[in-house]
Amino acid sequence: MDMEKRRVAVITGGSRGIGAAIARQLAKDGIDVALICSSSREAAEAVCQDCRALGVRAEAYSCDIGAFADAKQVVKEIKEAFGTIDILINNAGINRDQLIAMMKEADFDDVIRTNLKGAFHMIRHCTPIFIRNRGGKIVNISSVAGLMGNAGQANYAASKAGLIGLSKSVARELAGKNVTCNVIAPGFIATDMTKEFDSDNPLVASIPLKRMGRPEDVAAAVAFLVSAGGDYITGEVIRVDGGIAM
Ligand code: NDP
């Protein structure tokens, strides 16, 4: 039997795409995983099955992380079920792309609510646990859009740039508590969010590494940050983008 207690990671948006790949990678690394999705509960359960097959504990939760009280409740449930939380991966995100001249107020609000406020809620509710544990690791999934901007994505880019400011502040604030907080900024990754892109898209030709990324490419960077190799890294932004934003 494994004598050392396994660590526990919470992954928002774990039902598909990048979040599902992160869950499988952390499970492979022997970390228990709690997956949060908004509505694709069955898909999240299937990811849990993959993780359990790798020998860890995995449970799925439905929660709208954009709601402060709902996020608080799900963190409480996860802590009760798993005993603690050691790692938080804020990956859940949405896009409502539109040119600025036509963007509706709701398109802006919805994206900020999920991508930025959702991450704040999860950090806010996990932090007391990390402080009590005298340690924790937070990884926030931003985007190269947050670094460079992107036409048609003013709302999304604002949310992702906001996530970087949030992360650096949290990194400074919690460093003394042995809690690290880092950001990954993916480029074009093949998931539901980018399904309108294919390898013929001219944007792909502009990527120095000449291909879209895979969810596993992002998951590998997350695995590094939450490993011992990431212990002395905080407030960092790591691009996983095939070189597009350098
Ligand atoms: P997907 O659209 O494939 O998956 C989004 C995930 O977020 C789903 O699990 C979804 O749950 C969950 N989610 C959405 N809203 C909420 C909410 N309110 N509460 C809880 N969960 C929610 O996205 P990707 O895998 O492509 O992207 C993952 C992250 O990476 C996002 O933050 C995205 O912005 C970022 N990113 C993606 C890039 C890409 O090219 N794909 C590039 C750069 C960044 P459900 O299944 O129930 O809807």
JSON list of C-alpha atoms in Angstrom, two decimals, residues 20-173:
[
{"chain": "A", "resi": 20, "resn": "ALA", "atom": "CA", "xyz": [-9.83, 16.41, -18.83]},
{"chain": "A", "resi": 21, "resn": "ALA", "atom": "CA", "xyz": [-6.22, 16.06, -20.02]},
{"chain": "A", "resi": 22, "resn": "ILE", "atom": "CA", "xyz": [-4.98, 17.75, -16.83]},
{"chain": "A", "resi": 23, "resn": "ALA", "atom": "CA", "xyz": [-7.06, 15.33, -14.73]},
{"chain": "A", "resi": 24, "resn": "ARG", "atom": "CA", "xyz": [-5.63, 12.28, -16.52]},
{"chain": "A", "resi": 25, "resn": "GLN", "atom": "CA", "xyz": [-2.07, 13.61, -16.24]},
{"chain": "A", "resi": 26, "resn": "LEU", "atom": "CA", "xyz": [-2.32, 14.37, -12.51]},
{"chain": "A", "resi": 27, "resn": "ALA", "atom": "CA", "xyz": [-3.93, 10.96, -11.94]},
{"chain": "A", "resi": 28, "resn": "LYS", "atom": "CA", "xyz": [-1.00, 9.38, -13.77]},
{"chain": "A", "resi": 29, "resn": "ASP", "atom": "CA", "xyz": [1.25, 11.25, -11.33]},
{"chain": "A", "resi": 30, "resn": "GLY", "atom": "CA", "xyz": [-0.60, 9.67, -8.38]},
{"chain": "A", "resi": 31, "resn": "ILE", "atom": "CA", "xyz": [-2.73, 12.67, -7.40]},
{"chain": "A", "resi": 32, "resn": "ASP", "atom": "CA", "xyz": [-6.41, 12.27, -6.37]},
{"chain": "A", "resi": 33, "resn": "VAL", "atom": "CA", "xyz": [-8.67, 14.46, -8.51]},
{"chain": "A", "resi": 34, "resn": "ALA", "atom": "CA", "xyz": [-11.97, 16.27, -7.95]},
{"chain": "A", "resi": 35, "resn": "LEU", "atom": "CA", "xyz": [-13.41, 17.44, -11.26]},
{"chain": "A", "resi": 36, "resn": "ILE", "atom": "CA", "xyz": [-15.85, 20.31, -11.54]},
{"chain": "A", "resi": 37, "resn": "CYS", "atom": "CA", "xyz": [-18.01, 20.88, -14.61]},
{"chain": "A", "resi": 38, "resn": "SER", "atom": "CA", "xyz": [-21.12, 22.96, -15.19]},
{"chain": "A", "resi": 39, "resn": "SER", "atom": "CA", "xyz": [-23.43, 20.55, -17.00]},
{"chain": "A", "resi": 40, "resn": "SER", "atom": "CA", "xyz": [-21.51, 17.70, -18.71]},
{"chain": "A", "resi": 41, "resn": "ARG", "atom": "CA", "xyz": [-21.71, 15.47, -15.66]},
{"chain": "A", "resi": 42, "resn": "GLU", "atom": "CA", "xyz": [-21.63, 12.24, -17.69]},
{"chain": "A", "resi": 43, "resn": "ALA", "atom": "CA", "xyz": [-18.50, 13.33, -19.53]},
{"chain": "A", "resi": 44, "resn": "ALA", "atom": "CA", "xyz": [-16.88, 14.24, -16.20]},
{"chain": "A", "resi": 45, "resn": "GLU", "atom": "CA", "xyz": [-17.80, 10.81, -14.80]},
{"chain": "A", "resi": 46, "resn": "ALA", "atom": "CA", "xyz": [-16.10, 9.17, -17.81]},
{"chain": "A", "resi": 47, "resn": "VAL", "atom": "CA", "xyz": [-12.92, 11.18, -17.11]},
{"chain": "A", "resi": 48, "resn": "CYS", "atom": "CA", "xyz": [-13.15, 10.04, -13.48]},
{"chain": "A", "resi": 49, "resn": "GLN", "atom": "CA", "xyz": [-13.29, 6.42, -14.64]},
{"chain": "A", "resi": 50, "resn": "ASP", "atom": "CA", "xyz": [-10.06, 6.94, -16.64]},
{"chain": "A", "resi": 51, "resn": "CYS", "atom": "CA", "xyz": [-8.43, 8.44, -13.54]},
{"chain": "A", "resi": 52, "resn": "ARG", "atom": "CA", "xyz": [-9.58, 5.64, -11.23]},
{"chain": "A", "resi": 53, "resn": "ALA", "atom": "CA", "xyz": [-8.10, 3.13, -13.68]},
{"chain": "A", "resi": 54, "resn": "LEU", "atom": "CA", "xyz": [-4.78, 4.84, -12.97]},
{"chain": "A", "resi": 55, "resn": "GLY", "atom": "CA", "xyz": [-5.17, 4.00, -9.27]},
{"chain": "A", "resi": 56, "resn": "VAL", "atom": "CA", "xyz": [-6.30, 7.27, -7.72]},
{"chain": "A", "resi": 57, "resn": "ARG", "atom": "CA", "xyz": [-9.53, 8.54, -6.25]},
{"chain": "A", "resi": 58, "resn": "ALA", "atom": "CA", "xyz": [-11.61, 10.64, -8.64]},
{"chain": "A", "resi": 59, "resn": "GLU", "atom": "CA", "xyz": [-15.02, 12.29, -8.16]},
{"chain": "A", "resi": 60, "resn": "ALA", "atom": "CA", "xyz": [-17.09, 14.60, -10.37]},
{"chain": "A", "resi": 61, "resn": "TYR", "atom": "CA", "xyz": [-19.04, 17.64, -9.16]},
{"chain": "A", "resi": 62, "resn": "SER", "atom": "CA", "xyz": [-21.46, 19.95, -10.99]},
{"chain": "A", "resi": 63, "resn": "CYS", "atom": "CA", "xyz": [-21.13, 23.56, -9.97]},
{"chain": "A", "resi": 64, "resn": "ASP", "atom": "CA", "xyz": [-21.42, 26.99, -11.56]},
{"chain": "A", "resi": 65, "resn": "ILE", "atom": "CA", "xyz": [-18.11, 28.41, -10.37]},
{"chain": "A", "resi": 66, "resn": "GLY", "atom": "CA", "xyz": [-19.30, 31.89, -11.37]},
{"chain": "A", "resi": 67, "resn": "ALA", "atom": "CA", "xyz": [-21.57, 31.90, -8.29]},
{"chain": "A", "resi": 68, "resn": "PHE", "atom": "CA", "xyz": [-19.70, 32.73, -5.07]},
{"chain": "A", "resi": 69, "resn": "ALA", "atom": "CA", "xyz": [-21.94, 30.63, -2.80]},
{"chain": "A", "resi": 70, "resn": "ASP", "atom": "CA", "xyz": [-22.00, 27.62, -5.16]},
{"chain": "A", "resi": 71, "resn": "ALA", "atom": "CA", "xyz": [-18.21, 27.63, -5.39]},
{"chain": "A", "resi": 72, "resn": "LYS", "atom": "CA", "xyz": [-18.01, 27.80, -1.59]},
{"chain": "A", "resi": 73, "resn": "GLN", "atom": "CA", "xyz": [-20.35, 24.82, -1.27]},
{"chain": "A", "resi": 74, "resn": "VAL", "atom": "CA", "xyz": [-18.45, 22.65, -3.78]},
{"chain": "A", "resi": 75, "resn": "VAL", "atom": "CA", "xyz": [-15.10, 23.38, -2.09]},
{"chain": "A", "resi": 76, "resn": "LYS", "atom": "CA", "xyz": [-16.67, 22.35, 1.24]},
{"chain": "A", "resi": 77, "resn": "GLU", "atom": "CA", "xyz": [-18.04, 19.12, -0.27]},
{"chain": "A", "resi": 78, "resn": "ILE", "atom": "CA", "xyz": [-14.70, 18.24, -1.86]},
{"chain": "A", "resi": 79, "resn": "LYS", "atom": "CA", "xyz": [-12.82, 18.90, 1.38]},
{"chain": "A", "resi": 80, "resn": "GLU", "atom": "CA", "xyz": [-15.24, 16.71, 3.30]},
{"chain": "A", "resi": 81, "resn": "ALA", "atom": "CA", "xyz": [-15.02, 13.90, 0.74]},
{"chain": "A", "resi": 82, "resn": "PHE", "atom": "CA", "xyz": [-11.24, 13.93, 0.20]},
{"chain": "A", "resi": 83, "resn": "GLY", "atom": "CA", "xyz": [-10.07, 15.24, 3.59]},
{"chain": "A", "resi": 84, "resn": "THR", "atom": "CA", "xyz": [-8.16, 18.19, 2.17]},
{"chain": "A", "resi": 85, "resn": "ILE", "atom": "CA", "xyz": [-7.22, 20.13, -0.98]},
{"chain": "A", "resi": 86, "resn": "ASP", "atom": "CA", "xyz": [-3.57, 20.60, -1.97]},
{"chain": "A", "resi": 87, "resn": "ILE", "atom": "CA", "xyz": [-3.81, 21.80, -5.57]},
{"chain": "A", "resi": 88, "resn": "LEU", "atom": "CA", "xyz": [-6.27, 24.07, -7.40]},
{"chain": "A", "resi": 89, "resn": "ILE", "atom": "CA", "xyz": [-6.34, 24.23, -11.19]},
{"chain": "A", "resi": 90, "resn": "ASN", "atom": "CA", "xyz": [-8.60, 27.03, -12.45]},
{"chain": "A", "resi": 91, "resn": "ASN", "atom": "CA", "xyz": [-9.23, 25.83, -15.97]},
{"chain": "A", "resi": 92, "resn": "ALA", "atom": "CA", "xyz": [-12.98, 26.33, -16.58]},
{"chain": "A", "resi": 93, "resn": "GLY", "atom": "CA", "xyz": [-13.56, 28.97, -19.22]},
{"chain": "A", "resi": 94, "resn": "ILE", "atom": "CA", "xyz": [-15.96, 30.14, -21.88]},
{"chain": "A", "resi": 95, "resn": "ASN", "atom": "CA", "xyz": [-15.82, 32.43, -24.88]},
{"chain": "A", "resi": 96, "resn": "ARG", "atom": "CA", "xyz": [-18.51, 34.63, -26.45]},
{"chain": "A", "resi": 97, "resn": "ASP", "atom": "CA", "xyz": [-16.54, 36.04, -29.37]},
{"chain": "A", "resi": 98, "resn": "GLN", "atom": "CA", "xyz": [-17.83, 39.18, -31.06]},
{"chain": "A", "resi": 99, "resn": "LEU", "atom": "CA", "xyz": [-16.40, 42.35, -32.56]},
{"chain": "A", "resi": 100, "resn": "ILE", "atom": "CA", "xyz": [-16.36, 45.15, -29.99]},
{"chain": "A", "resi": 101, "resn": "ALA", "atom": "CA", "xyz": [-18.82, 47.32, -31.97]},
{"chain": "A", "resi": 102, "resn": "MET", "atom": "CA", "xyz": [-21.42, 44.57, -31.74]},
{"chain": "A", "resi": 103, "resn": "MET", "atom": "CA", "xyz": [-20.61, 42.98, -28.39]},
{"chain": "A", "resi": 104, "resn": "LYS", "atom": "CA", "xyz": [-23.59, 42.69, -26.07]},
{"chain": "A", "resi": 105, "resn": "GLU", "atom": "CA", "xyz": [-23.29, 43.53, -22.39]},
{"chain": "A", "resi": 106, "resn": "ALA", "atom": "CA", "xyz": [-24.18, 39.94, -21.51]},
{"chain": "A", "resi": 107, "resn": "ASP", "atom": "CA", "xyz": [-21.35, 38.61, -23.73]},
{"chain": "A", "resi": 108, "resn": "PHE", "atom": "CA", "xyz": [-18.89, 40.66, -21.68]},
{"chain": "A", "resi": 109, "resn": "ASP", "atom": "CA", "xyz": [-20.42, 39.92, -18.29]},
{"chain": "A", "resi": 110, "resn": "ASP", "atom": "CA", "xyz": [-20.77, 36.16, -18.82]},
{"chain": "A", "resi": 111, "resn": "VAL", "atom": "CA", "xyz": [-17.14, 35.72, -19.86]},
{"chain": "A", "resi": 112, "resn": "ILE", "atom": "CA", "xyz": [-15.78, 37.82, -16.98]},
{"chain": "A", "resi": 113, "resn": "ARG", "atom": "CA", "xyz": [-18.07, 36.00, -14.54]},
{"chain": "A", "resi": 114, "resn": "THR", "atom": "CA", "xyz": [-16.89, 32.51, -15.45]},
{"chain": "A", "resi": 115, "resn": "ASN", "atom": "CA", "xyz": [-13.27, 33.07, -16.43]},
{"chain": "A", "resi": 116, "resn": "LEU", "atom": "CA", "xyz": [-12.19, 35.71, -13.91]},
{"chain": "A", "resi": 117, "resn": "LYS", "atom": "CA", "xyz": [-14.69, 35.75, -11.05]},
{"chain": "A", "resi": 118, "resn": "GLY", "atom": "CA", "xyz": [-14.91, 31.95, -11.13]},
{"chain": "A", "resi": 119, "resn": "ALA", "atom": "CA", "xyz": [-11.17, 31.71, -10.52]},
{"chain": "A", "resi": 120, "resn": "PHE", "atom": "CA", "xyz": [-11.41, 34.31, -7.73]},
{"chain": "A", "resi": 121, "resn": "HIS", "atom": "CA", "xyz": [-14.21, 32.34, -6.06]},
{"chain": "A", "resi": 122, "resn": "MET", "atom": "CA", "xyz": [-12.26, 29.08, -6.16]},
{"chain": "A", "resi": 123, "resn": "ILE", "atom": "CA", "xyz": [-9.05, 30.70, -4.87]},
{"chain": "A", "resi": 124, "resn": "ARG", "atom": "CA", "xyz": [-10.99, 32.55, -2.19]},
{"chain": "A", "resi": 125, "resn": "HIS", "atom": "CA", "xyz": [-12.58, 29.37, -0.85]},
{"chain": "A", "resi": 126, "resn": "CYS", "atom": "CA", "xyz": [-9.50, 27.13, -1.13]},
{"chain": "A", "resi": 127, "resn": "THR", "atom": "CA", "xyz": [-7.08, 29.61, 0.45]},
{"chain": "A", "resi": 128, "resn": "PRO", "atom": "CA", "xyz": [-8.13, 29.00, 4.09]},
{"chain": "A", "resi": 129, "resn": "ILE", "atom": "CA", "xyz": [-7.44, 25.29, 3.50]},
{"chain": "A", "resi": 130, "resn": "PHE", "atom": "CA", "xyz": [-4.02, 26.02, 1.98]},
{"chain": "A", "resi": 131, "resn": "ILE", "atom": "CA", "xyz": [-3.13, 28.34, 4.88]},
{"chain": "A", "resi": 132, "resn": "ARG", "atom": "CA", "xyz": [-4.14, 25.70, 7.42]},
{"chain": "A", "resi": 133, "resn": "ASN", "atom": "CA", "xyz": [-2.09, 23.11, 5.49]},
{"chain": "A", "resi": 134, "resn": "ARG", "atom": "CA", "xyz": [0.90, 25.50, 5.31]},
{"chain": "A", "resi": 135, "resn": "GLY", "atom": "CA", "xyz": [1.11, 24.93, 1.58]},
{"chain": "A", "resi": 136, "resn": "GLY", "atom": "CA", "xyz": [-0.73, 24.73, -1.69]},
{"chain": "A", "resi": 137, "resn": "LYS", "atom": "CA", "xyz": [-0.36, 25.06, -5.43]},
{"chain": "A", "resi": 138, "resn": "ILE", "atom": "CA", "xyz": [-2.61, 27.13, -7.66]},
{"chain": "A", "resi": 139, "resn": "VAL", "atom": "CA", "xyz": [-2.40, 27.07, -11.45]},
{"chain": "A", "resi": 140, "resn": "ASN", "atom": "CA", "xyz": [-4.64, 29.37, -13.48]},
{"chain": "A", "resi": 141, "resn": "ILE", "atom": "CA", "xyz": [-5.25, 28.71, -17.17]},
{"chain": "A", "resi": 142, "resn": "SER", "atom": "CA", "xyz": [-5.13, 32.04, -19.01]},
{"chain": "A", "resi": 143, "resn": "SER", "atom": "CA", "xyz": [-4.49, 32.40, -22.76]},
{"chain": "A", "resi": 144, "resn": "VAL", "atom": "CA", "xyz": [-2.13, 34.09, -25.18]},
{"chain": "A", "resi": 145, "resn": "ALA", "atom": "CA", "xyz": [-5.16, 36.32, -25.89]},
{"chain": "A", "resi": 146, "resn": "GLY", "atom": "CA", "xyz": [-4.60, 37.76, -22.41]},
{"chain": "A", "resi": 147, "resn": "LEU", "atom": "CA", "xyz": [-1.01, 38.66, -23.34]},
{"chain": "A", "resi": 148, "resn": "MET", "atom": "CA", "xyz": [-1.44, 39.87, -26.93]},
{"chain": "A", "resi": 149, "resn": "GLY", "atom": "CA", "xyz": [-5.14, 40.71, -27.24]},
{"chain": "A", "resi": 150, "resn": "ASN", "atom": "CA", "xyz": [-7.18, 39.24, -30.06]},
{"chain": "A", "resi": 151, "resn": "ALA", "atom": "CA", "xyz": [-9.63, 40.88, -32.45]},
{"chain": "A", "resi": 152, "resn": "GLY", "atom": "CA", "xyz": [-13.14, 39.63, -31.70]},
{"chain": "A", "resi": 153, "resn": "GLN", "atom": "CA", "xyz": [-12.19, 38.56, -28.18]},
{"chain": "A", "resi": 154, "resn": "ALA", "atom": "CA", "xyz": [-12.13, 41.78, -26.13]},
{"chain": "A", "resi": 155, "resn": "ASN", "atom": "CA", "xyz": [-14.20, 40.16, -23.38]},
{"chain": "A", "resi": 156, "resn": "TYR", "atom": "CA", "xyz": [-12.20, 36.94, -23.35]},
{"chain": "A", "resi": 157, "resn": "ALA", "atom": "CA", "xyz": [-8.81, 38.69, -23.53]},
{"chain": "A", "resi": 158, "resn": "ALA", "atom": "CA", "xyz": [-9.84, 41.03, -20.70]},
{"chain": "A", "resi": 159, "resn": "SER", "atom": "CA", "xyz": [-10.80, 38.05, -18.54]},
{"chain": "A", "resi": 160, "resn": "LYS", "atom": "CA", "xyz": [-7.54, 36.26, -19.32]},
{"chain": "A", "resi": 161, "resn": "ALA", "atom": "CA", "xyz": [-5.38, 39.36, -18.72]},
{"chain": "A", "resi": 162, "resn": "GLY", "atom": "CA", "xyz": [-7.29, 39.87, -15.47]},
{"chain": "A", "resi": 163, "resn": "LEU", "atom": "CA", "xyz": [-6.41, 36.34, -14.46]},
{"chain": "A", "resi": 164, "resn": "ILE", "atom": "CA", "xyz": [-2.72, 37.22, -14.75]},
{"chain": "A", "resi": 165, "resn": "GLY", "atom": "CA", "xyz": [-3.06, 40.24, -12.41]},
{"chain": "A", "resi": 166, "resn": "LEU", "atom": "CA", "xyz": [-5.11, 38.14, -10.01]},
{"chain": "A", "resi": 167, "resn": "SER", "atom": "CA", "xyz": [-2.48, 35.39, -10.05]},
{"chain": "A", "resi": 168, "resn": "LYS", "atom": "CA", "xyz": [0.51, 37.67, -9.46]},
{"chain": "A", "resi": 169, "resn": "SER", "atom": "CA", "xyz": [-1.28, 39.36, -6.54]},
{"chain": "A", "resi": 170, "resn": "VAL", "atom": "CA", "xyz": [-2.22, 36.01, -5.00]},
{"chain": "A", "resi": 171, "resn": "ALA", "atom": "CA", "xyz": [1.35, 34.78, -5.57]},
{"chain": "A", "resi": 172, "resn": "ARG", "atom": "CA", "xyz": [2.74, 37.75, -3.63]},
{"chain": "A", "resi": 173, "resn": "GLU", "atom": "CA", "xyz": [0.12, 37.55, -0.91]}
]
